[in-house]
């Protein structure tokens, strides 16, 4: 019974991001739930060898674009009333960094921090802000970490559906008393 529409957008591109928000504003006039799930990992290896361009790309997409997406959607979230909430997808890596993905992990720690202070800033606007921090999930994005890697136990590899069920609870009325929390979801 749900009608679903998809829009293509590079949220790291200000013009594309603002065009997307305008489409949503013109068609719906509000955003009930904003899920920020974009990420880039541009370097794997000894972090002191990371090129500056790779560092900048991760911070631009993983932190800056999420901040500005939320900022630019603020009025549409206010229009949704007391049901409005933001869910930022972080990573367990924000709390447990790897020496080979340290800068990526640092961007995820920054997102966790953003969730905590935005939840306080938006509280008087009746907009809840929470985060979900998955462990290792079997996706193409994380394939380099788990495909063909026998050292990772099968029960330590999650599925998108396992994350989606927690995200749905957090973003629904069932999660209406959750604010400023980061849920770590891992095996």
Short mmCIF file of C-alpha atoms in Angstrom, two decimals:
data_model
loop_
_atom_site.label_atom_id
_atom_site.label_comp_id
_atom_site.label_asym_id
_atom_site.label_seq_id
_atom_site.Cartn_x
_atom_site.Cartn_y
_atom_site.Cartn_z
CA UNK A 1 0.00 0.00 0.00
CA UNK A 2 2.97 2.36 -0.08
CA UNK A 3 3.89 4.53 -3.03
CA UNK A 4 7.65 4.87 -3.41
CA UNK A 5 9.55 7.35 -5.55
CA UNK A 6 13.27 7.56 -6.09
CA UNK A 7 15.42 10.50 -7.06
CA UNK A 8 19.05 10.41 -8.12
CA UNK A 9 21.27 12.88 -6.28
CA UNK A 10 24.93 13.30 -5.42
CA UNK A 11 24.44 14.83 -1.97
CA UNK A 12 28.06 15.93 -2.02
CA UNK A 13 27.14 18.32 -4.84
CA UNK A 14 25.41 21.41 -3.40
CA UNK A 15 23.43 22.13 -6.58
CA UNK A 16 22.12 18.57 -6.91
CA UNK A 17 21.31 18.44 -3.20
CA UNK A 18 19.33 21.68 -3.34
CA UNK A 19 17.50 20.58 -6.50
CA UNK A 20 16.46 17.36 -4.73
CA UNK A 21 15.22 19.29 -1.70
CA UNK A 22 13.25 21.65 -3.96
CA UNK A 23 11.57 18.68 -5.72
CA UNK A 24 10.54 17.27 -2.33
CA UNK A 25 9.35 20.67 -1.09
CA UNK A 26 7.30 21.31 -4.23
CA UNK A 27 5.71 17.85 -4.28
CA UNK A 28 5.32 17.02 -0.57
CA UNK A 29 6.04 20.17 1.45
CA UNK A 30 7.64 18.20 4.27
CA UNK A 31 10.03 15.43 5.24
CA UNK A 32 8.89 13.02 7.95
CA UNK A 33 12.10 10.98 8.16
CA UNK A 34 15.45 12.00 6.73
CA UNK A 35 17.90 9.09 6.53
CA UNK A 36 21.48 10.14 5.88
CA UNK A 37 23.23 7.05 4.55
CA UNK A 38 25.89 8.33 2.19
CA UNK A 39 29.52 7.38 2.64
CA UNK A 40 32.81 7.16 0.83
CA UNK A 41 35.95 5.27 1.74
CA UNK A 42 38.67 6.47 -0.59
CA UNK A 43 41.75 4.98 1.00
CA UNK A 44 42.69 1.66 2.56
CA UNK A 45 46.13 1.27 4.09
CA UNK A 46 48.56 3.01 6.40
CA UNK A 47 46.74 6.24 7.19
CA UNK A 48 49.86 8.40 7.35
CA UNK A 49 50.22 7.70 3.61
CA UNK A 50 46.74 8.96 2.70
CA UNK A 51 46.72 11.57 -0.09
CA UNK A 52 45.13 14.87 0.89
CA UNK A 53 42.54 14.56 -1.90
CA UNK A 54 41.34 11.20 -0.51
CA UNK A 55 41.15 12.68 2.99
CA UNK A 56 39.17 15.70 1.75
CA UNK A 57 36.74 13.56 -0.28
CA UNK A 58 35.88 11.43 2.74
CA UNK A 59 35.25 14.42 5.00
CA UNK A 60 33.33 16.28 2.28
CA UNK A 61 30.95 13.41 1.59
CA UNK A 62 30.83 11.61 4.94
CA UNK A 63 30.50 14.66 7.22
CA UNK A 64 30.04 17.97 5.41
CA UNK A 65 27.36 16.80 2.96
CA UNK A 66 25.34 15.18 5.77
CA UNK A 67 25.52 18.33 7.87
CA UNK A 68 24.35 20.52 4.98
CA UNK A 69 21.66 18.05 3.91
CA UNK A 70 20.18 18.18 7.40
CA UNK A 71 20.55 21.97 7.57
CA UNK A 72 18.88 22.45 4.18
CA UNK A 73 16.03 20.06 5.10
CA UNK A 74 15.36 21.69 8.47
CA UNK A 75 12.26 23.64 7.37
CA UNK A 76 10.76 20.57 5.67
CA UNK A 77 11.35 18.57 8.84
CA UNK A 78 9.65 21.30 10.90
CA UNK A 79 6.69 21.10 8.48
CA UNK A 80 6.27 17.41 9.36
CA UNK A 81 5.44 18.25 12.96
CA UNK A 82 6.10 15.97 15.92
CA UNK A 83 6.77 12.91 13.77
CA UNK A 84 9.90 14.41 12.16
CA UNK A 85 13.20 12.73 12.72
CA UNK A 86 16.65 12.36 11.28
CA UNK A 87 18.54 9.07 11.23
CA UNK A 88 22.26 9.29 10.53
CA UNK A 89 23.95 6.07 9.45
CA UNK A 90 27.36 5.93 11.07
CA UNK A 91 29.49 2.83 11.73
CA UNK A 92 30.82 0.78 14.59
CA UNK A 93 34.17 1.97 13.21
CA UNK A 94 33.50 5.39 14.73
CA UNK A 95 33.95 3.80 18.14
CA UNK A 96 36.39 1.03 17.21
CA UNK A 97 38.74 2.38 14.51
CA UNK A 98 40.98 0.31 12.27
CA UNK A 99 44.57 1.28 11.46
CA UNK A 100 43.78 0.73 7.75
CA UNK A 101 40.58 2.79 7.65
CA UNK A 102 41.34 5.37 10.34
CA UNK A 103 40.30 8.50 8.45
CA UNK A 104 37.03 6.88 7.33
CA UNK A 105 36.49 5.78 10.93
CA UNK A 106 37.20 9.34 12.12
CA UNK A 107 34.43 10.66 9.85
CA UNK A 108 32.02 8.20 11.46
CA UNK A 109 33.03 9.37 14.95
CA UNK A 110 32.30 12.93 13.78
CA UNK A 111 28.81 11.83 12.71
CA UNK A 112 28.18 10.31 16.13
CA UNK A 113 29.15 13.63 17.70
CA UNK A 114 26.87 15.47 15.25
CA UNK A 115 23.92 13.28 16.30
CA UNK A 116 24.44 14.15 19.96
CA UNK A 117 24.57 17.92 19.57
CA UNK A 118 21.91 18.15 16.82
CA UNK A 119 19.48 16.18 18.98
CA UNK A 120 19.81 18.91 21.60
CA UNK A 121 19.65 21.76 19.09
CA UNK A 122 16.52 20.34 17.40
CA UNK A 123 14.73 19.23 20.58
CA UNK A 124 12.67 22.43 20.86
CA UNK A 125 11.67 21.99 17.20
CA UNK A 126 10.27 18.50 17.96
CA UNK A 127 12.74 16.91 15.55
CA UNK A 128 14.41 13.78 16.86
CA UNK A 129 17.98 13.02 15.73
CA UNK A 130 19.50 9.57 16.16
CA UNK A 131 22.20 7.42 14.68
CA UNK A 132 22.64 3.81 13.78
CA UNK A 133 26.16 2.36 13.72
CA UNK A 134 26.27 -0.96 11.88
CA UNK A 135 29.05 -3.47 12.19
CA UNK A 136 30.27 -5.39 9.14
CA UNK A 137 27.34 -5.65 6.71
CA UNK A 138 27.50 -7.79 3.58
CA UNK A 139 27.28 -5.09 0.91
CA UNK A 140 29.36 -4.26 -2.15
CA UNK A 141 30.74 -1.23 -0.27
CA UNK A 142 32.26 -3.42 2.45
CA UNK A 143 33.14 -6.32 0.15
CA UNK A 144 36.87 -5.69 0.48
CA UNK A 145 36.57 -6.51 4.19
CA UNK A 146 34.57 -9.73 4.02
CA UNK A 147 34.59 -11.31 0.54
CA UNK A 148 36.96 -14.28 0.63
CA UNK A 149 38.14 -13.35 4.14
CA UNK A 150 37.99 -16.57 6.16
CA UNK A 151 39.16 -14.79 9.34
CA UNK A 152 35.76 -13.05 9.68
CA UNK A 153 33.21 -15.44 11.22
CA UNK A 154 29.94 -15.72 9.33
CA UNK A 155 27.94 -14.59 12.38
CA UNK A 156 29.97 -11.35 12.43
CA UNK A 157 28.63 -10.44 8.97
CA UNK A 158 25.22 -8.79 9.02
CA UNK A 159 22.63 -8.11 6.35
CA UNK A 160 20.98 -4.92 5.21
CA UNK A 161 17.64 -6.26 6.43
CA UNK A 162 18.98 -6.57 9.97
CA UNK A 163 19.97 -2.91 9.93
CA UNK A 164 16.74 -1.82 8.22
CA UNK A 165 14.56 -3.34 10.96
CA UNK A 166 16.37 -1.35 13.67
CA UNK A 167 16.28 1.80 11.51
CA UNK A 168 12.53 1.38 10.95
CA UNK A 169 11.88 1.09 14.69
CA UNK A 170 14.03 4.12 15.49
CA UNK A 171 12.31 6.23 12.82
CA UNK A 172 8.72 5.19 13.60
CA UNK A 173 6.30 5.99 16.41
CA UNK A 174 7.76 2.96 18.21
CA UNK A 175 10.95 5.00 18.57
CA UNK A 176 9.25 8.26 19.49
CA UNK A 177 11.05 8.45 22.87
CA UNK A 178 14.50 7.87 21.36
CA UNK A 179 16.54 11.02 20.83
CA UNK A 180 20.27 11.65 20.67
CA UNK A 181 21.16 7.95 20.66
CA UNK A 182 23.59 5.96 18.58
CA UNK A 183 22.53 2.33 18.24
CA UNK A 184 25.43 -0.02 17.60
CA UNK A 185 24.10 -2.96 15.62
CA UNK A 186 26.63 -5.72 15.14
CA UNK A 187 26.94 -9.46 15.68
#
